[in-house]
Short mmCIF file of C-alpha atoms in Angstrom, two decimals:
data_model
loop_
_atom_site.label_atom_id
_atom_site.label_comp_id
_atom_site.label_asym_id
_atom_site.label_seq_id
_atom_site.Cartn_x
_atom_site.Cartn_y
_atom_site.Cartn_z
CA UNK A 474 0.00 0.00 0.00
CA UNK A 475 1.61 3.32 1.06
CA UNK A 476 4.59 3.50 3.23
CA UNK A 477 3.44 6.56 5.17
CA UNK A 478 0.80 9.04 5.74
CA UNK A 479 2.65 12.12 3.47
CA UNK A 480 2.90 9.37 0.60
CA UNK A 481 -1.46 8.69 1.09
CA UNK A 482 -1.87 11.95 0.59
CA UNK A 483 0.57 13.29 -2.01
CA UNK A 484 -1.25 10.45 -3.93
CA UNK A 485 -4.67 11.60 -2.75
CA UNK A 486 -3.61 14.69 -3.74
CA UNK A 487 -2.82 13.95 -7.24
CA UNK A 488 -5.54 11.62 -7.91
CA UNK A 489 -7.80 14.84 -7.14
CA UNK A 490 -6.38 16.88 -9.40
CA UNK A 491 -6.63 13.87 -12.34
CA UNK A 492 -10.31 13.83 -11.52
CA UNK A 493 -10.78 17.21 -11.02
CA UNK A 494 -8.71 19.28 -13.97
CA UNK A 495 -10.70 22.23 -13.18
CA UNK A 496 -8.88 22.49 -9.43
CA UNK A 497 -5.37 22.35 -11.92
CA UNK A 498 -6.59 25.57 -13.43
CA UNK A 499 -8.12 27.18 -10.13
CA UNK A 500 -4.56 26.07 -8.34
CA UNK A 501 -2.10 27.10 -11.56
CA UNK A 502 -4.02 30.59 -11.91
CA UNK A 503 -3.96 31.26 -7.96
CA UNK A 504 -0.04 30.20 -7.68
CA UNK A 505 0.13 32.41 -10.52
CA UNK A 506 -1.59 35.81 -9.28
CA UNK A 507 0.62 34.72 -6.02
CA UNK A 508 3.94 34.86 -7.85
CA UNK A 509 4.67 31.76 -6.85
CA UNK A 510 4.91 30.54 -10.32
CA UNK A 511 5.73 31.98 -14.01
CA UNK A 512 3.40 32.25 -16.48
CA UNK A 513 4.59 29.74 -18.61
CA UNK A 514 4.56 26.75 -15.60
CA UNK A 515 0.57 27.90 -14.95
CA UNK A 516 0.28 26.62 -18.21
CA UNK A 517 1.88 23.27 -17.82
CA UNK A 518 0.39 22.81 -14.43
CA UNK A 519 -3.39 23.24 -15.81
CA UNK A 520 -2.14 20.98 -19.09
CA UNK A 521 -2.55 24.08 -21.22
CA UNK A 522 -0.86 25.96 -24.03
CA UNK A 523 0.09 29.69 -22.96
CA UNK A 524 -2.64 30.87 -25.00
CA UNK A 525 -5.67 28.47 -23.87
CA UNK A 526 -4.77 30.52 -20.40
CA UNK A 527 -4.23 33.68 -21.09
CA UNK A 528 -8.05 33.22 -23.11
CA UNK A 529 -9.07 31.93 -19.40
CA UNK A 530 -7.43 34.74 -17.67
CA UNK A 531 -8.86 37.65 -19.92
CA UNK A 532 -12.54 35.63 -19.79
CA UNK A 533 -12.55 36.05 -15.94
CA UNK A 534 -11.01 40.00 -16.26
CA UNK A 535 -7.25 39.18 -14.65
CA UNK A 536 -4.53 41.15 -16.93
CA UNK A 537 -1.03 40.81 -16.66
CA UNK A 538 0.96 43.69 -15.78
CA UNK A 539 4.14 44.45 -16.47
CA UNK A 540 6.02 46.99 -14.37
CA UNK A 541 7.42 49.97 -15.92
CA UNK A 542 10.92 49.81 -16.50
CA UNK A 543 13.54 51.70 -13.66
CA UNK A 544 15.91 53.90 -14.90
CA UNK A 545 18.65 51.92 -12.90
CA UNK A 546 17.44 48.79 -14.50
CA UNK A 547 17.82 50.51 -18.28
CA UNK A 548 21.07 51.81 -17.46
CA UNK A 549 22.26 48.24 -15.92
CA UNK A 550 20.60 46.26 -18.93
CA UNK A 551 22.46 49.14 -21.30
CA UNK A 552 25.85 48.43 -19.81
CA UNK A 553 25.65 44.51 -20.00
CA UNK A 554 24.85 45.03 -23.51
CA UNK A 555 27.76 47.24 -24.31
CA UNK A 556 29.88 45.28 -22.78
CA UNK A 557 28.82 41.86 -24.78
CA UNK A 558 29.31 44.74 -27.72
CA UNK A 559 25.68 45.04 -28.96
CA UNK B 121 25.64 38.76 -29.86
CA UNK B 122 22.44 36.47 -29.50
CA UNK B 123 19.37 37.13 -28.08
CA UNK B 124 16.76 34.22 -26.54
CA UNK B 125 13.41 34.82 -26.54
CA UNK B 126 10.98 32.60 -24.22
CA UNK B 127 7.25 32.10 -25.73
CA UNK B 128 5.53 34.86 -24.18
CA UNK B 129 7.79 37.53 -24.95
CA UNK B 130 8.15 35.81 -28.63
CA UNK B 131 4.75 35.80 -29.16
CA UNK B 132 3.85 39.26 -27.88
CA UNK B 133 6.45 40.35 -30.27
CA UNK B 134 5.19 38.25 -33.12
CA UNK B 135 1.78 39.44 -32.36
CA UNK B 136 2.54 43.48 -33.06
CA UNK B 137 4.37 42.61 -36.16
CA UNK B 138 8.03 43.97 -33.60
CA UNK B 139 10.06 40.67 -34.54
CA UNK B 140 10.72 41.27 -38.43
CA UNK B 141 11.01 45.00 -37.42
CA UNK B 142 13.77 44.07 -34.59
CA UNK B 143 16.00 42.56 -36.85
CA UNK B 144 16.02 45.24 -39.03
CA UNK B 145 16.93 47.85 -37.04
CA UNK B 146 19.59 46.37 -35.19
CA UNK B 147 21.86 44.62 -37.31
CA UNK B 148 24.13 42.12 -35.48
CA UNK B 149 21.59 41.04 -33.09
CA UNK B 150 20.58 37.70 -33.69
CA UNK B 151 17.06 36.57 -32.11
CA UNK B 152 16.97 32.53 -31.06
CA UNK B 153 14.55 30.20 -29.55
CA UNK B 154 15.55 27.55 -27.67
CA UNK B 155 13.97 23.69 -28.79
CA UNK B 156 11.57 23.79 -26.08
CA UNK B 157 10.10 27.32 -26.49
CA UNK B 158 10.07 26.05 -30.41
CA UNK B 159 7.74 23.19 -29.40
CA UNK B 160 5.58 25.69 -26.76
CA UNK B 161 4.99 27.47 -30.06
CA UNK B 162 4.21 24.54 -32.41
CA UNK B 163 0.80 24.48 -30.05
CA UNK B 164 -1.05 27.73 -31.31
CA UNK B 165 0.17 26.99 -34.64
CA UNK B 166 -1.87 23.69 -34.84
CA UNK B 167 -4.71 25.77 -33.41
CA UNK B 168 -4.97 28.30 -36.48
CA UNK B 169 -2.75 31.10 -35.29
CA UNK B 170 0.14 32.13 -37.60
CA UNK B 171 2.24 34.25 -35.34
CA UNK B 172 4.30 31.40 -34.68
CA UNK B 173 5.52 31.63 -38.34
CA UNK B 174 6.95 34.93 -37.69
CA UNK B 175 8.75 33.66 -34.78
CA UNK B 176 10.26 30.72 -36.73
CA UNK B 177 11.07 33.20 -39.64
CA UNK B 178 13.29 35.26 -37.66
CA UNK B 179 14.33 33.10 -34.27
CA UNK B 180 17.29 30.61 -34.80
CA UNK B 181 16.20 27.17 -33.00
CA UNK B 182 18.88 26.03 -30.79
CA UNK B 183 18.94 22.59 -29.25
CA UNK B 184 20.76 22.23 -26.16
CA UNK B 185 23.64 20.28 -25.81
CA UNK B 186 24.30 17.09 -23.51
CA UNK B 187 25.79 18.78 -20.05
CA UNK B 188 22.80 21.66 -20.72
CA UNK B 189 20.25 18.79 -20.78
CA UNK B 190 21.96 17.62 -17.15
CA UNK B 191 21.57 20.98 -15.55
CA UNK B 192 17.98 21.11 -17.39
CA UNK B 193 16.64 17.83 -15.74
CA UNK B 194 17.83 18.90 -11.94
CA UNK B 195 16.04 22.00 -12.82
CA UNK B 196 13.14 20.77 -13.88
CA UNK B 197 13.58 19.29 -9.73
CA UNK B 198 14.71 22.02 -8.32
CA UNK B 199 13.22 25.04 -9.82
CA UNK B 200 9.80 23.88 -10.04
CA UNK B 201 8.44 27.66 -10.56
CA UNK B 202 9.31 27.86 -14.05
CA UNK B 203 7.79 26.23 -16.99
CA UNK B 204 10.47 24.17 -19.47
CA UNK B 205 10.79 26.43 -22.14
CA UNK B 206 11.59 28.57 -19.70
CA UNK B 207 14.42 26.22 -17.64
CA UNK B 208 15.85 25.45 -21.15
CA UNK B 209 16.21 29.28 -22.00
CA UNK B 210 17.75 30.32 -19.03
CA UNK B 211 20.19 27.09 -19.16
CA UNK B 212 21.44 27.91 -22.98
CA UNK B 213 22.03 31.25 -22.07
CA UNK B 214 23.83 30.75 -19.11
CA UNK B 215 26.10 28.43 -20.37
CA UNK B 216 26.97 30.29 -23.27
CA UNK B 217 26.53 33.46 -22.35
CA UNK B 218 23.75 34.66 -24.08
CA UNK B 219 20.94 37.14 -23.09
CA UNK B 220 17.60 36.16 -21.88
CA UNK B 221 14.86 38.38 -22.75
CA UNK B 222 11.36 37.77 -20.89
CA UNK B 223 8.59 39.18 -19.80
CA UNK B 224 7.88 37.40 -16.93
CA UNK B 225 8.78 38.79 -13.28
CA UNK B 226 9.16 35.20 -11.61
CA UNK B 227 11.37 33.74 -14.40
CA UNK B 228 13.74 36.99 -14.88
CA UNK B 229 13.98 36.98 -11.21
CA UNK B 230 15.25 33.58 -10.84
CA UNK B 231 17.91 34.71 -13.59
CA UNK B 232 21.48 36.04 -12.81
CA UNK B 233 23.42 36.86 -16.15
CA UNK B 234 27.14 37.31 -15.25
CA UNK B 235 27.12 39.76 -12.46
CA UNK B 236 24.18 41.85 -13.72
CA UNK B 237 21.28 40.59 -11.23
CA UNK B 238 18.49 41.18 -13.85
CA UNK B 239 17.90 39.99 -17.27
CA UNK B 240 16.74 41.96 -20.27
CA UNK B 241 12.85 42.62 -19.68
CA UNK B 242 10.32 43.28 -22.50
CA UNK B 243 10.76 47.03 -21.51
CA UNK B 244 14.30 46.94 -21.57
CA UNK B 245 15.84 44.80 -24.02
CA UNK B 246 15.00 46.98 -27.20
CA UNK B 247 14.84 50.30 -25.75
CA UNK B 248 18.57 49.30 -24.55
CA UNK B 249 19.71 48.34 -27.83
CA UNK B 250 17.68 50.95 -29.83
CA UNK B 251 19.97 52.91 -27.45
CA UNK B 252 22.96 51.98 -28.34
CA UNK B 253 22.27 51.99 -31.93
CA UNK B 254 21.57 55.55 -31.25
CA UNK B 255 24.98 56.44 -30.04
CA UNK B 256 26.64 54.29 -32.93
CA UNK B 257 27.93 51.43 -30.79
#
């Protein structure tokens, strides 16, 4: 059977989600607004392409932001660049 | 100098037509893919969009080689925050010293590219090199 009690209930665990793929994309989207996980691995976790979930994330009104840029960042992205001689 | 794209920020660029455009404007930057951002991309062509094609016009695929594929599969272990494309990306550049350009806060976080903590964002990888165009470097 199972050689512990964690082991029961990883299993249980996953055997939920298998039955349930709608708790995948509930638990993928939620580690995702969380920033507990890229975009790109909410995708794999709900067993979708990057585009079936960014459909499901526009459907339900969540839009990805991206932070405006810092000057230090510019300047630090500009000198790695020079220096690799772009 | 090369350039890797993951799938988001290759498609977003695909998407407003930027990808063709990049290339033209800044000679001596070449864009890549790496294998498994090729096959994240293979999905929405099979699904009717063509974007992809504009990716695959411009984007070198590169494969990664045997010790890459090591330090892949422990990633895939340890860094289980990041999708494979992703992983892949990150390993190919690091190993030969390429930039990384994303979009994505978690993955560029998780990203250290020889002593500069932060990767080249979608904000800040062409402004940058529209930059130094600019100044004739």
């Amino acid at each position: 059977m199972f050689p512990d009690r964690l082991t029961l209930q990883h299993e249980a665990f996953h055997a939920l989600l298998m039955l349930r793929p709608e708790l995948r994309i509930e638990g993928a989207i939620a580690l995702y607004r969380q920033g507990e996980s890229s975009f790109a691995r909410a995708a794999e976790l709900c067993g979708l392409s990057q585009e079936e979930l960014k459909h499901i994330l526009a459907a339900r009104g969540i839009f990805r932001e991206v932070p405006p840029l810092e000057q230090e960042d510019f300047e630090q992205a500009a000198e790695a660049l020079r220096k690799a001689g772009a | 100098m090369k350039v890797l794209l993951d799938t988001d920020l290759a498609s977003a660029f695909a998407k407003v037509e930027w990808l063709e455009l990049s290339v033209r404007l800044f000679a001596g930057v070449d864009l890549g893919i790496a294998f498994e951002v090729y096959k994240e991309l293979l999905v929405p062509l099979e699904h009717d969009y063509y974007f992809p094609e504009a990716v695959f016009a411009v984007c070198e695929t590169l494969y990664p080689h045997p010790e890459e594929m090591v330090t892949i599969q422990r990633r895939l272990v340890d860094m289980k925050a990041l999708g494979r494309g992703e992983l892949e990306t990150i390993t190919i550049c690091q190993a030969r010293g390429w930039f990384y350009a994303a979009i994505d806060q978690k993955a560029m976080a998780q990203y250290a590219f020889r002593g500069v903590d932060k990767p080249l964002s979608l904000q800040g990888a062409f402004p940058c090199i529209s930059h130094l165009c600019s100044q004739g470097q």
